[in-house]
Amino acid sequence: MSLLDKLLGRRPRTAANIAAELSARGAELTAAKARMASAVMKRAAALDAQDAVALKAVDDEAAADGLTAELAAHAIAALEAAHAERIKVEEREQFRADVASAEREAVAMTASLQAEYPEAAQRLAAILDRMAKHRANEDSLRERGRKLGESVKISNATAFRDGPQRWRVTWPGESGGQIVGSPEDAPRGSIRWVGGKPVAARDGVTVEPRRVESADSLLDAIKYLPGLLYGDAPYYRASEPWVPPPRMPV
C-alpha cells in the first residue's frame, strides 16, 4: 500500500480530498510542536524538583510528540506533491471538458443559425432593397434637378438609430484666445437653453453642432460575425430564394 493510499484510505484522490487531508496533517504537526515546546518547561520543572518519574514521563511524551511531528511532516511533504500534481490533472480535465462543451454548443448553434438565417436574410434583404431603390430615386432626382437648375434636399433615409446630438461651444479666455468645450464646460451665463438646444447668451460665445455619432451599422457589424453564410453576394435579395452554399469536402 502506498503512502497516499494509507493517508486517504478509500477516498478518491481528488484535489479537494488531498487538500482536506493536508489541512488535518498540518493541524497535527502544529499541535505536536506546541506540546514539544511545553515539554521543555515541564522538563525543567521536573529537574528542579529532582523528580525522576516526572522527568521520564515528560521525556516519553516529548519523544512521542517528536515521532508524531516527524510522521506529520513526512505526510505533508507527500500530500503537497500529490496535491500540486492533482491540480494540474484536474485543470487539464476541466479544460478538455470545456472544449467539448464549446464544441457541442457550436454544433447546436450552427443548426439553429442555419434554420433561422434564411428568414433573417430575406428580411434584411427587403430593407436593403428599399434603401437601394430610395437612393437610386434620389440620384435620379438630383440629376434632373441639375439639368433644371433646381436644388434637391431630401432627408437621409436610414435604418440605424442616431446617437445623441453633441455641441461645440467656444468662449473668450481670461488671458485671451478662445476656449473650446462642451455646454457643460462653458462658464455660467455664457449659454442658455432654448427648445433643448444651447444658444449663445453673450458676445464672443459661439455654439455649433458637432457630428452626430451613430450606432454601428448592422451591415458593418455582421461582417465580423464568424460563421455567417454570405454566398456570392453581400446579402440575398428578397426576391431570390436562399440556397445554402455547397460545403467543402472534408
JSON list of C-alpha atoms in Angstrom, two decimals:
[
{"chain": "A", "resi": 1, "resn": "MET", "atom": "CA", "xyz": [0.00, 0.00, 0.00]},
{"chain": "A", "resi": 2, "resn": "SER", "atom": "CA", "xyz": [1.38, 3.39, -1.00]},
{"chain": "A", "resi": 3, "resn": "LEU", "atom": "CA", "xyz": [1.67, 6.30, 1.40]},
{"chain": "A", "resi": 4, "resn": "LEU", "atom": "CA", "xyz": [-1.21, 8.13, -0.31]},
{"chain": "A", "resi": 5, "resn": "ASP", "atom": "CA", "xyz": [-3.40, 5.03, -0.05]},
{"chain": "A", "resi": 6, "resn": "LYS", "atom": "CA", "xyz": [-2.56, 4.91, 3.64]},
{"chain": "A", "resi": 7, "resn": "LEU", "atom": "CA", "xyz": [-3.37, 8.61, 4.12]},
{"chain": "A", "resi": 8, "resn": "LEU", "atom": "CA", "xyz": [-6.53, 8.83, 2.01]},
{"chain": "A", "resi": 9, "resn": "GLY", "atom": "CA", "xyz": [-7.96, 5.36, 2.51]},
{"chain": "A", "resi": 10, "resn": "ARG", "atom": "CA", "xyz": [-10.93, 4.76, 0.21]},
{"chain": "A", "resi": 11, "resn": "ARG", "atom": "CA", "xyz": [-11.45, 8.45, -0.56]},
{"chain": "A", "resi": 12, "resn": "PRO", "atom": "CA", "xyz": [-10.91, 9.39, -4.23]},
{"chain": "A", "resi": 13, "resn": "ARG", "atom": "CA", "xyz": [-7.63, 11.16, -4.94]},
{"chain": "A", "resi": 14, "resn": "THR", "atom": "CA", "xyz": [-9.21, 14.49, -5.79]},
{"chain": "A", "resi": 15, "resn": "ALA", "atom": "CA", "xyz": [-7.53, 17.81, -5.14]},
{"chain": "A", "resi": 16, "resn": "ALA", "atom": "CA", "xyz": [-10.23, 18.63, -2.57]},
{"chain": "A", "resi": 17, "resn": "ASN", "atom": "CA", "xyz": [-9.71, 15.38, -0.62]},
{"chain": "A", "resi": 18, "resn": "ILE", "atom": "CA", "xyz": [-5.94, 15.77, -0.69]},
{"chain": "A", "resi": 19, "resn": "ALA", "atom": "CA", "xyz": [-6.26, 19.38, 0.50]},
{"chain": "A", "resi": 20, "resn": "ALA", "atom": "CA", "xyz": [-8.52, 18.28, 3.38]},
{"chain": "A", "resi": 21, "resn": "GLU", "atom": "CA", "xyz": [-6.02, 15.63, 4.49]},
{"chain": "A", "resi": 22, "resn": "LEU", "atom": "CA", "xyz": [-3.21, 18.14, 4.11]},
{"chain": "A", "resi": 23, "resn": "SER", "atom": "CA", "xyz": [-5.04, 20.52, 6.42]},
{"chain": "A", "resi": 24, "resn": "ALA", "atom": "CA", "xyz": [-5.58, 17.77, 9.00]},
{"chain": "A", "resi": 25, "resn": "ARG", "atom": "CA", "xyz": [-1.93, 16.72, 8.96]},
{"chain": "A", "resi": 26, "resn": "GLY", "atom": "CA", "xyz": [-0.88, 20.34, 9.25]},
{"chain": "A", "resi": 27, "resn": "ALA", "atom": "CA", "xyz": [-3.01, 20.70, 12.36]},
{"chain": "A", "resi": 28, "resn": "GLU", "atom": "CA", "xyz": [-1.38, 17.57, 13.82]},
{"chain": "A", "resi": 29, "resn": "LEU", "atom": "CA", "xyz": [2.09, 18.98, 13.18]},
{"chain": "A", "resi": 30, "resn": "THR", "atom": "CA", "xyz": [1.22, 22.31, 14.77]},
{"chain": "A", "resi": 31, "resn": "ALA", "atom": "CA", "xyz": [-0.25, 20.63, 17.85]},
{"chain": "A", "resi": 32, "resn": "ALA", "atom": "CA", "xyz": [2.75, 18.30, 18.25]},
{"chain": "A", "resi": 33, "resn": "LYS", "atom": "CA", "xyz": [5.19, 21.21, 18.04]},
{"chain": "A", "resi": 34, "resn": "ALA", "atom": "CA", "xyz": [3.17, 23.10, 20.66]},
{"chain": "A", "resi": 35, "resn": "ARG", "atom": "CA", "xyz": [3.30, 20.12, 23.03]},
{"chain": "A", "resi": 36, "resn": "MET", "atom": "CA", "xyz": [7.04, 19.74, 22.45]},
{"chain": "A", "resi": 37, "resn": "ALA", "atom": "CA", "xyz": [7.57, 23.40, 23.33]},
{"chain": "A", "resi": 38, "resn": "SER", "atom": "CA", "xyz": [5.54, 22.94, 26.51]},
{"chain": "A", "resi": 39, "resn": "ALA", "atom": "CA", "xyz": [7.57, 19.83, 27.41]},
{"chain": "A", "resi": 40, "resn": "VAL", "atom": "CA", "xyz": [10.72, 21.92, 27.67]},
{"chain": "A", "resi": 41, "resn": "MET", "atom": "CA", "xyz": [9.27, 23.86, 30.61]},
{"chain": "A", "resi": 42, "resn": "LYS", "atom": "CA", "xyz": [7.85, 20.70, 32.20]},
{"chain": "A", "resi": 43, "resn": "ARG", "atom": "CA", "xyz": [11.25, 19.01, 31.97]},
{"chain": "A", "resi": 44, "resn": "ALA", "atom": "CA", "xyz": [12.93, 21.98, 33.61]},
{"chain": "A", "resi": 45, "resn": "ALA", "atom": "CA", "xyz": [10.39, 21.84, 36.43]},
{"chain": "A", "resi": 46, "resn": "ALA", "atom": "CA", "xyz": [10.98, 18.09, 36.91]},
{"chain": "A", "resi": 47, "resn": "LEU", "atom": "CA", "xyz": [14.73, 18.63, 37.07]},
{"chain": "A", "resi": 48, "resn": "ASP", "atom": "CA", "xyz": [14.32, 21.35, 39.68]},
{"chain": "A", "resi": 49, "resn": "ALA", "atom": "CA", "xyz": [12.06, 19.03, 41.67]},
{"chain": "A", "resi": 50, "resn": "GLN", "atom": "CA", "xyz": [14.53, 16.13, 41.27]},
{"chain": "A", "resi": 51, "resn": "ASP", "atom": "CA", "xyz": [11.52, 14.02, 40.24]},
{"chain": "A", "resi": 52, "resn": "ALA", "atom": "CA", "xyz": [12.84, 11.13, 38.15]},
{"chain": "A", "resi": 53, "resn": "VAL", "atom": "CA", "xyz": [9.38, 9.70, 37.48]},
{"chain": "A", "resi": 54, "resn": "ALA", "atom": "CA", "xyz": [8.04, 13.03, 36.21]},
{"chain": "A", "resi": 55, "resn": "LEU", "atom": "CA", "xyz": [11.20, 13.56, 34.17]},
{"chain": "A", "resi": 56, "resn": "LYS", "atom": "CA", "xyz": [10.81, 10.18, 32.45]},
{"chain": "A", "resi": 57, "resn": "ALA", "atom": "CA", "xyz": [7.14, 10.87, 31.76]},
{"chain": "A", "resi": 58, "resn": "VAL", "atom": "CA", "xyz": [7.98, 14.22, 30.18]},
{"chain": "A", "resi": 59, "resn": "ASP", "atom": "CA", "xyz": [10.72, 12.66, 28.05]},
{"chain": "A", "resi": 60, "resn": "ASP", "atom": "CA", "xyz": [8.40, 9.85, 26.92]},
{"chain": "A", "resi": 61, "resn": "GLU", "atom": "CA", "xyz": [5.70, 12.35, 25.95]},
{"chain": "A", "resi": 62, "resn": "ALA", "atom": "CA", "xyz": [8.22, 14.54, 24.14]},
{"chain": "A", "resi": 63, "resn": "ALA", "atom": "CA", "xyz": [9.56, 11.52, 22.25]},
{"chain": "A", "resi": 64, "resn": "ALA", "atom": "CA", "xyz": [6.05, 10.52, 21.23]},
{"chain": "A", "resi": 65, "resn": "ASP", "atom": "CA", "xyz": [5.27, 14.07, 20.11]},
{"chain": "A", "resi": 66, "resn": "GLY", "atom": "CA", "xyz": [8.53, 14.13, 18.15]},
{"chain": "A", "resi": 67, "resn": "LEU", "atom": "CA", "xyz": [7.51, 10.97, 16.31]},
{"chain": "A", "resi": 68, "resn": "THR", "atom": "CA", "xyz": [4.06, 12.44, 15.66]},
{"chain": "A", "resi": 69, "resn": "ALA", "atom": "CA", "xyz": [5.64, 15.61, 14.25]},
{"chain": "A", "resi": 70, "resn": "GLU", "atom": "CA", "xyz": [8.03, 13.60, 12.08]},
{"chain": "A", "resi": 71, "resn": "LEU", "atom": "CA", "xyz": [5.24, 11.45, 10.70]},
{"chain": "A", "resi": 72, "resn": "ALA", "atom": "CA", "xyz": [3.06, 14.52, 10.04]},
{"chain": "A", "resi": 73, "resn": "ALA", "atom": "CA", "xyz": [5.89, 16.36, 8.28]},
{"chain": "A", "resi": 74, "resn": "HIS", "atom": "CA", "xyz": [6.58, 13.32, 6.08]},
{"chain": "A", "resi": 75, "resn": "ALA", "atom": "CA", "xyz": [2.89, 13.01, 5.22]},
{"chain": "A", "resi": 76, "resn": "ILE", "atom": "CA", "xyz": [2.65, 16.74, 4.47]},
{"chain": "A", "resi": 77, "resn": "ALA", "atom": "CA", "xyz": [5.55, 16.57, 2.02]},
{"chain": "A", "resi": 78, "resn": "ALA", "atom": "CA", "xyz": [3.91, 13.71, 0.14]},
{"chain": "A", "resi": 79, "resn": "LEU", "atom": "CA", "xyz": [0.48, 15.35, 0.21]},
{"chain": "A", "resi": 80, "resn": "GLU", "atom": "CA", "xyz": [1.81, 18.69, -1.08]},
{"chain": "A", "resi": 81, "resn": "ALA", "atom": "CA", "xyz": [3.47, 16.97, -4.04]},
{"chain": "A", "resi": 82, "resn": "ALA", "atom": "CA", "xyz": [0.34, 14.93, -4.77]},
{"chain": "A", "resi": 83, "resn": "HIS", "atom": "CA", "xyz": [-1.90, 17.99, -4.45]},
{"chain": "A", "resi": 84, "resn": "ALA", "atom": "CA", "xyz": [0.18, 20.03, -6.93]},
{"chain": "A", "resi": 85, "resn": "GLU", "atom": "CA", "xyz": [0.12, 17.16, -9.42]},
{"chain": "A", "resi": 86, "resn": "ARG", "atom": "CA", "xyz": [-3.60, 16.59, -8.98]},
{"chain": "A", "resi": 87, "resn": "ILE", "atom": "CA", "xyz": [-4.34, 20.28, -9.54]},
{"chain": "A", "resi": 88, "resn": "LYS", "atom": "CA", "xyz": [-2.59, 20.05, -12.92]},
{"chain": "A", "resi": 89, "resn": "VAL", "atom": "CA", "xyz": [-4.56, 16.92, -13.84]},
{"chain": "A", "resi": 90, "resn": "GLU", "atom": "CA", "xyz": [-7.91, 18.42, -12.85]},
{"chain": "A", "resi": 91, "resn": "GLU", "atom": "CA", "xyz": [-7.18, 21.69, -14.66]},
{"chain": "A", "resi": 92, "resn": "ARG", "atom": "CA", "xyz": [-6.43, 19.72, -17.83]},
{"chain": "A", "resi": 93, "resn": "GLU", "atom": "CA", "xyz": [-9.55, 17.59, -17.39]},
{"chain": "A", "resi": 94, "resn": "GLN", "atom": "CA", "xyz": [-11.69, 20.70, -16.85]},
{"chain": "A", "resi": 95, "resn": "PHE", "atom": "CA", "xyz": [-10.13, 22.37, -19.90]},
{"chain": "A", "resi": 96, "resn": "ARG", "atom": "CA", "xyz": [-10.91, 19.37, -22.09]},
{"chain": "A", "resi": 97, "resn": "ALA", "atom": "CA", "xyz": [-14.46, 19.26, -20.72]},
{"chain": "A", "resi": 98, "resn": "ASP", "atom": "CA", "xyz": [-14.89, 22.97, -21.51]},
{"chain": "A", "resi": 99, "resn": "VAL", "atom": "CA", "xyz": [-13.59, 22.42, -25.05]},
{"chain": "A", "resi": 100, "resn": "ALA", "atom": "CA", "xyz": [-16.04, 19.54, -25.54]},
{"chain": "A", "resi": 101, "resn": "SER", "atom": "CA", "xyz": [-18.87, 21.71, -24.20]},
{"chain": "A", "resi": 102, "resn": "ALA", "atom": "CA", "xyz": [-17.93, 24.54, -26.58]},
{"chain": "A", "resi": 103, "resn": "GLU", "atom": "CA", "xyz": [-17.93, 22.07, -29.48]},
{"chain": "A", "resi": 104, "resn": "ARG", "atom": "CA", "xyz": [-21.41, 20.83, -28.56]},
{"chain": "A", "resi": 105, "resn": "GLU", "atom": "CA", "xyz": [-22.59, 24.43, -28.31]},
{"chain": "A", "resi": 106, "resn": "ALA", "atom": "CA", "xyz": [-21.08, 25.23, -31.71]},
{"chain": "A", "resi": 107, "resn": "VAL", "atom": "CA", "xyz": [-22.86, 22.28, -33.33]},
{"chain": "A", "resi": 108, "resn": "ALA", "atom": "CA", "xyz": [-26.19, 23.24, -31.76]},
{"chain": "A", "resi": 109, "resn": "MET", "atom": "CA", "xyz": [-25.73, 26.92, -32.62]},
{"chain": "A", "resi": 110, "resn": "THR", "atom": "CA", "xyz": [-24.83, 26.10, -36.21]},
{"chain": "A", "resi": 111, "resn": "ALA", "atom": "CA", "xyz": [-28.02, 24.10, -36.64]},
{"chain": "A", "resi": 112, "resn": "SER", "atom": "CA", "xyz": [-30.07, 26.89, -35.08]},
{"chain": "A", "resi": 113, "resn": "LEU", "atom": "CA", "xyz": [-28.44, 29.63, -37.16]},
{"chain": "A", "resi": 114, "resn": "GLN", "atom": "CA", "xyz": [-28.82, 27.72, -40.40]},
{"chain": "A", "resi": 115, "resn": "ALA", "atom": "CA", "xyz": [-32.51, 27.22, -39.61]},
{"chain": "A", "resi": 116, "resn": "GLU", "atom": "CA", "xyz": [-33.07, 30.90, -38.75]},
{"chain": "A", "resi": 117, "resn": "TYR", "atom": "CA", "xyz": [-30.77, 32.51, -41.32]},
{"chain": "A", "resi": 118, "resn": "PRO", "atom": "CA", "xyz": [-32.94, 32.27, -44.45]},
{"chain": "A", "resi": 119, "resn": "GLU", "atom": "CA", "xyz": [-35.82, 34.25, -42.93]},
{"chain": "A", "resi": 120, "resn": "ALA", "atom": "CA", "xyz": [-33.49, 36.79, -41.33]},
{"chain": "A", "resi": 121, "resn": "ALA", "atom": "CA", "xyz": [-31.57, 37.22, -44.60]},
{"chain": "A", "resi": 122, "resn": "GLN", "atom": "CA", "xyz": [-34.77, 37.82, -46.56]},
{"chain": "A", "resi": 123, "resn": "ARG", "atom": "CA", "xyz": [-36.00, 40.40, -44.05]},
{"chain": "A", "resi": 124, "resn": "LEU", "atom": "CA", "xyz": [-32.66, 42.21, -44.14]},
{"chain": "A", "resi": 125, "resn": "ALA", "atom": "CA", "xyz": [-32.59, 42.00, -47.92]},
{"chain": "A", "resi": 126, "resn": "ALA", "atom": "CA", "xyz": [-36.03, 43.61, -48.12]},
{"chain": "A", "resi": 127, "resn": "ILE", "atom": "CA", "xyz": [-34.78, 46.57, -46.07]},
{"chain": "A", "resi": 128, "resn": "LEU", "atom": "CA", "xyz": [-31.67, 46.90, -48.19]},
{"chain": "A", "resi": 129, "resn": "ASP", "atom": "CA", "xyz": [-33.69, 46.72, -51.40]},
{"chain": "A", "resi": 130, "resn": "ARG", "atom": "CA", "xyz": [-35.93, 49.57, -50.21]},
{"chain": "A", "resi": 131, "resn": "MET", "atom": "CA", "xyz": [-32.92, 51.66, -49.27]},
{"chain": "A", "resi": 132, "resn": "ALA", "atom": "CA", "xyz": [-31.22, 50.95, -52.59]},
{"chain": "A", "resi": 133, "resn": "LYS", "atom": "CA", "xyz": [-34.34, 51.96, -54.56]},
{"chain": "A", "resi": 134, "resn": "HIS", "atom": "CA", "xyz": [-34.66, 55.13, -52.48]},
{"chain": "A", "resi": 135, "resn": "ARG", "atom": "CA", "xyz": [-31.03, 56.07, -53.15]},
{"chain": "A", "resi": 136, "resn": "ALA", "atom": "CA", "xyz": [-31.47, 55.37, -56.85]},
{"chain": "A", "resi": 137, "resn": "ASN", "atom": "CA", "xyz": [-34.51, 57.66, -56.88]},
{"chain": "A", "resi": 138, "resn": "GLU", "atom": "CA", "xyz": [-32.52, 60.36, -55.03]},
{"chain": "A", "resi": 139, "resn": "ASP", "atom": "CA", "xyz": [-29.74, 60.14, -57.60]},
{"chain": "A", "resi": 140, "resn": "SER", "atom": "CA", "xyz": [-32.26, 60.40, -60.43]},
{"chain": "A", "resi": 141, "resn": "LEU", "atom": "CA", "xyz": [-33.92, 63.46, -58.86]},
{"chain": "A", "resi": 142, "resn": "ARG", "atom": "CA", "xyz": [-30.57, 65.17, -58.29]},
{"chain": "A", "resi": 143, "resn": "GLU", "atom": "CA", "xyz": [-29.62, 64.61, -61.90]},
{"chain": "A", "resi": 144, "resn": "ARG", "atom": "CA", "xyz": [-32.96, 66.02, -63.07]},
{"chain": "A", "resi": 145, "resn": "GLY", "atom": "CA", "xyz": [-32.57, 68.95, -60.68]},
{"chain": "A", "resi": 146, "resn": "ARG", "atom": "CA", "xyz": [-29.08, 69.64, -62.02]},
{"chain": "A", "resi": 147, "resn": "LYS", "atom": "CA", "xyz": [-30.46, 69.89, -65.54]},
{"chain": "A", "resi": 148, "resn": "LEU", "atom": "CA", "xyz": [-33.30, 72.14, -64.40]},
{"chain": "A", "resi": 149, "resn": "GLY", "atom": "CA", "xyz": [-31.12, 74.26, -62.14]},
{"chain": "A", "resi": 150, "resn": "GLU", "atom": "CA", "xyz": [-33.07, 73.15, -59.09]},
{"chain": "A", "resi": 151, "resn": "SER", "atom": "CA", "xyz": [-31.51, 72.12, -55.79]},
{"chain": "A", "resi": 152, "resn": "VAL", "atom": "CA", "xyz": [-32.66, 68.87, -54.24]},
{"chain": "A", "resi": 153, "resn": "LYS", "atom": "CA", "xyz": [-32.67, 68.30, -50.49]},
{"chain": "A", "resi": 154, "resn": "ILE", "atom": "CA", "xyz": [-34.11, 65.01, -49.27]},
{"chain": "A", "resi": 155, "resn": "SER", "atom": "CA", "xyz": [-33.81, 63.69, -45.74]},
{"chain": "A", "resi": 156, "resn": "ASN", "atom": "CA", "xyz": [-31.40, 60.81, -45.33]},
{"chain": "A", "resi": 157, "resn": "ALA", "atom": "CA", "xyz": [-33.31, 57.53, -45.10]},
{"chain": "A", "resi": 158, "resn": "THR", "atom": "CA", "xyz": [-31.56, 55.26, -42.63]},
{"chain": "A", "resi": 159, "resn": "ALA", "atom": "CA", "xyz": [-32.46, 52.17, -40.69]},
{"chain": "A", "resi": 160, "resn": "PHE", "atom": "CA", "xyz": [-29.93, 52.95, -38.00]},
{"chain": "A", "resi": 161, "resn": "ARG", "atom": "CA", "xyz": [-30.50, 54.83, -34.77]},
{"chain": "A", "resi": 162, "resn": "ASP", "atom": "CA", "xyz": [-28.69, 58.14, -34.48]},
{"chain": "A", "resi": 163, "resn": "GLY", "atom": "CA", "xyz": [-26.58, 58.83, -31.45]},
{"chain": "A", "resi": 164, "resn": "PRO", "atom": "CA", "xyz": [-27.08, 61.79, -29.11]},
{"chain": "A", "resi": 165, "resn": "GLN", "atom": "CA", "xyz": [-26.59, 65.28, -30.50]},
{"chain": "A", "resi": 166, "resn": "ARG", "atom": "CA", "xyz": [-23.33, 66.88, -29.39]},
{"chain": "A", "resi": 167, "resn": "TRP", "atom": "CA", "xyz": [-22.47, 70.59, -29.25]},
{"chain": "A", "resi": 168, "resn": "ARG", "atom": "CA", "xyz": [-19.24, 72.58, -29.53]},
{"chain": "A", "resi": 169, "resn": "VAL", "atom": "CA", "xyz": [-19.03, 75.81, -27.54]},
{"chain": "A", "resi": 170, "resn": "THR", "atom": "CA", "xyz": [-16.27, 78.44, -27.73]},
{"chain": "A", "resi": 171, "resn": "TRP", "atom": "CA", "xyz": [-15.83, 81.39, -25.35]},
{"chain": "A", "resi": 172, "resn": "PRO", "atom": "CA", "xyz": [-13.13, 84.02, -24.69]},
{"chain": "A", "resi": 173, "resn": "GLY", "atom": "CA", "xyz": [-10.37, 83.00, -22.30]},
{"chain": "A", "resi": 174, "resn": "GLU", "atom": "CA", "xyz": [-9.40, 85.22, -19.37]},
{"chain": "A", "resi": 175, "resn": "SER", "atom": "CA", "xyz": [-5.89, 85.75, -20.77]},
{"chain": "A", "resi": 176, "resn": "GLY", "atom": "CA", "xyz": [-7.01, 86.00, -24.39]},
{"chain": "A", "resi": 177, "resn": "GLY", "atom": "CA", "xyz": [-7.70, 83.46, -27.08]},
{"chain": "A", "resi": 178, "resn": "GLN", "atom": "CA", "xyz": [-10.64, 81.13, -27.37]},
{"chain": "A", "resi": 179, "resn": "ILE", "atom": "CA", "xyz": [-11.51, 78.13, -25.22]},
{"chain": "A", "resi": 180, "resn": "VAL", "atom": "CA", "xyz": [-13.37, 75.19, -26.75]},
{"chain": "A", "resi": 181, "resn": "GLY", "atom": "CA", "xyz": [-15.53, 72.78, -24.79]},
{"chain": "A", "resi": 182, "resn": "SER", "atom": "CA", "xyz": [-18.97, 71.32, -24.26]},
{"chain": "A", "resi": 183, "resn": "PRO", "atom": "CA", "xyz": [-22.01, 73.23, -22.98]},
{"chain": "A", "resi": 184, "resn": "GLU", "atom": "CA", "xyz": [-21.33, 71.74, -19.56]},
{"chain": "A", "resi": 185, "resn": "ASP", "atom": "CA", "xyz": [-17.81, 73.22, -19.60]},
{"chain": "A", "resi": 186, "resn": "ALA", "atom": "CA", "xyz": [-18.90, 76.73, -20.61]},
{"chain": "A", "resi": 187, "resn": "PRO", "atom": "CA", "xyz": [-18.83, 79.49, -17.95]},
{"chain": "A", "resi": 188, "resn": "ARG", "atom": "CA", "xyz": [-22.07, 80.10, -16.12]},
{"chain": "A", "resi": 189, "resn": "GLY", "atom": "CA", "xyz": [-24.31, 82.54, -18.02]},
{"chain": "A", "resi": 190, "resn": "SER", "atom": "CA", "xyz": [-22.48, 82.17, -21.33]},
{"chain": "A", "resi": 191, "resn": "ILE", "atom": "CA", "xyz": [-25.18, 79.97, -22.88]},
{"chain": "A", "resi": 192, "resn": "ARG", "atom": "CA", "xyz": [-28.89, 79.37, -22.41]},
{"chain": "A", "resi": 193, "resn": "TRP", "atom": "CA", "xyz": [-31.10, 76.50, -23.47]},
{"chain": "A", "resi": 194, "resn": "VAL", "atom": "CA", "xyz": [-33.93, 77.06, -25.94]},
{"chain": "A", "resi": 195, "resn": "GLY", "atom": "CA", "xyz": [-36.05, 74.12, -27.04]},
{"chain": "A", "resi": 196, "resn": "GLY", "atom": "CA", "xyz": [-33.48, 71.67, -25.73]},
{"chain": "A", "resi": 197, "resn": "LYS", "atom": "CA", "xyz": [-30.65, 73.32, -27.67]},
{"chain": "A", "resi": 198, "resn": "PRO", "atom": "CA", "xyz": [-27.87, 75.56, -26.32]},
{"chain": "A", "resi": 199, "resn": "VAL", "atom": "CA", "xyz": [-27.59, 79.10, -27.76]},
{"chain": "A", "resi": 200, "resn": "ALA", "atom": "CA", "xyz": [-25.05, 81.84, -27.07]},
{"chain": "A", "resi": 201, "resn": "ALA", "atom": "CA", "xyz": [-26.09, 84.19, -24.26]},
{"chain": "A", "resi": 202, "resn": "ARG", "atom": "CA", "xyz": [-23.30, 86.77, -24.54]},
{"chain": "A", "resi": 203, "resn": "ASP", "atom": "CA", "xyz": [-20.92, 88.27, -27.09]},
{"chain": "A", "resi": 204, "resn": "GLY", "atom": "CA", "xyz": [-17.89, 86.22, -28.04]},
{"chain": "A", "resi": 205, "resn": "VAL", "atom": "CA", "xyz": [-19.62, 82.91, -27.40]},
{"chain": "A", "resi": 206, "resn": "THR", "atom": "CA", "xyz": [-20.40, 80.53, -30.28]},
{"chain": "A", "resi": 207, "resn": "VAL", "atom": "CA", "xyz": [-22.38, 77.30, -30.29]},
{"chain": "A", "resi": 208, "resn": "GLU", "atom": "CA", "xyz": [-22.08, 74.80, -33.15]},
{"chain": "A", "resi": 209, "resn": "PRO", "atom": "CA", "xyz": [-23.47, 71.30, -33.58]},
{"chain": "A", "resi": 210, "resn": "ARG", "atom": "CA", "xyz": [-20.91, 68.53, -33.67]},
{"chain": "A", "resi": 211, "resn": "ARG", "atom": "CA", "xyz": [-21.11, 65.50, -35.89]},
{"chain": "A", "resi": 212, "resn": "VAL", "atom": "CA", "xyz": [-23.83, 63.20, -34.62]},
{"chain": "A", "resi": 213, "resn": "GLU", "atom": "CA", "xyz": [-22.44, 59.87, -33.52]},
{"chain": "A", "resi": 214, "resn": "SER", "atom": "CA", "xyz": [-24.43, 56.97, -34.90]},
{"chain": "A", "resi": 215, "resn": "ALA", "atom": "CA", "xyz": [-24.69, 53.41, -33.73]},
{"chain": "A", "resi": 216, "resn": "ASP", "atom": "CA", "xyz": [-22.73, 50.86, -35.74]},
{"chain": "A", "resi": 217, "resn": "SER", "atom": "CA", "xyz": [-24.41, 49.84, -38.97]},
{"chain": "A", "resi": 218, "resn": "LEU", "atom": "CA", "xyz": [-25.90, 46.37, -38.85]},
{"chain": "A", "resi": 219, "resn": "LEU", "atom": "CA", "xyz": [-24.21, 45.64, -42.16]},
{"chain": "A", "resi": 220, "resn": "ASP", "atom": "CA", "xyz": [-20.84, 46.62, -40.71]},
{"chain": "A", "resi": 221, "resn": "ALA", "atom": "CA", "xyz": [-21.45, 44.59, -37.57]},
{"chain": "A", "resi": 222, "resn": "ILE", "atom": "CA", "xyz": [-22.46, 41.33, -39.24]},
{"chain": "A", "resi": 223, "resn": "LYS", "atom": "CA", "xyz": [-19.33, 41.33, -41.40]},
{"chain": "A", "resi": 224, "resn": "TYR", "atom": "CA", "xyz": [-17.32, 40.42, -38.33]},
{"chain": "A", "resi": 225, "resn": "LEU", "atom": "CA", "xyz": [-19.54, 37.61, -37.06]},
{"chain": "A", "resi": 226, "resn": "PRO", "atom": "CA", "xyz": [-17.73, 34.31, -37.64]},
{"chain": "A", "resi": 227, "resn": "GLY", "atom": "CA", "xyz": [-19.57, 31.59, -39.48]},
{"chain": "A", "resi": 228, "resn": "LEU", "atom": "CA", "xyz": [-22.27, 33.63, -41.23]},
{"chain": "A", "resi": 229, "resn": "LEU", "atom": "CA", "xyz": [-23.08, 32.27, -44.67]},
{"chain": "A", "resi": 230, "resn": "TYR", "atom": "CA", "xyz": [-22.98, 35.05, -47.25]},
{"chain": "A", "resi": 231, "resn": "GLY", "atom": "CA", "xyz": [-22.82, 33.19, -50.53]},
{"chain": "A", "resi": 232, "resn": "ASP", "atom": "CA", "xyz": [-21.56, 35.15, -53.54]},
{"chain": "A", "resi": 233, "resn": "ALA", "atom": "CA", "xyz": [-23.37, 38.39, -52.64]},
{"chain": "A", "resi": 234, "resn": "PRO", "atom": "CA", "xyz": [-23.20, 40.55, -49.51]},
{"chain": "A", "resi": 235, "resn": "TYR", "atom": "CA", "xyz": [-26.86, 39.75, -48.94]},
{"chain": "A", "resi": 236, "resn": "TYR", "atom": "CA", "xyz": [-29.67, 37.85, -50.61]},
{"chain": "A", "resi": 237, "resn": "ARG", "atom": "CA", "xyz": [-32.40, 39.86, -52.26]},
{"chain": "A", "resi": 238, "resn": "ALA", "atom": "CA", "xyz": [-35.90, 39.22, -51.00]},
{"chain": "A", "resi": 239, "resn": "SER", "atom": "CA", "xyz": [-36.99, 38.16, -54.49]},
{"chain": "A", "resi": 240, "resn": "GLU", "atom": "CA", "xyz": [-34.36, 35.42, -54.63]},
{"chain": "A", "resi": 241, "resn": "PRO", "atom": "CA", "xyz": [-34.70, 32.13, -52.75]},
{"chain": "A", "resi": 242, "resn": "TRP", "atom": "CA", "xyz": [-31.92, 31.38, -50.33]},
{"chain": "A", "resi": 243, "resn": "VAL", "atom": "CA", "xyz": [-29.84, 28.36, -51.25]},
{"chain": "A", "resi": 244, "resn": "PRO", "atom": "CA", "xyz": [-27.18, 27.13, -48.83]},
{"chain": "A", "resi": 245, "resn": "PRO", "atom": "CA", "xyz": [-23.70, 27.28, -50.38]},
{"chain": "A", "resi": 246, "resn": "PRO", "atom": "CA", "xyz": [-22.06, 23.93, -51.12]},
{"chain": "A", "resi": 247, "resn": "ARG", "atom": "CA", "xyz": [-19.96, 22.54, -48.33]},
{"chain": "A", "resi": 248, "resn": "MET", "atom": "CA", "xyz": [-16.29, 21.89, -48.93]},
{"chain": "A", "resi": 249, "resn": "PRO", "atom": "CA", "xyz": [-15.31, 18.20, -48.78]},
{"chain": "A", "resi": 250, "resn": "VAL", "atom": "CA", "xyz": [-13.62, 17.18, -45.56]}
]
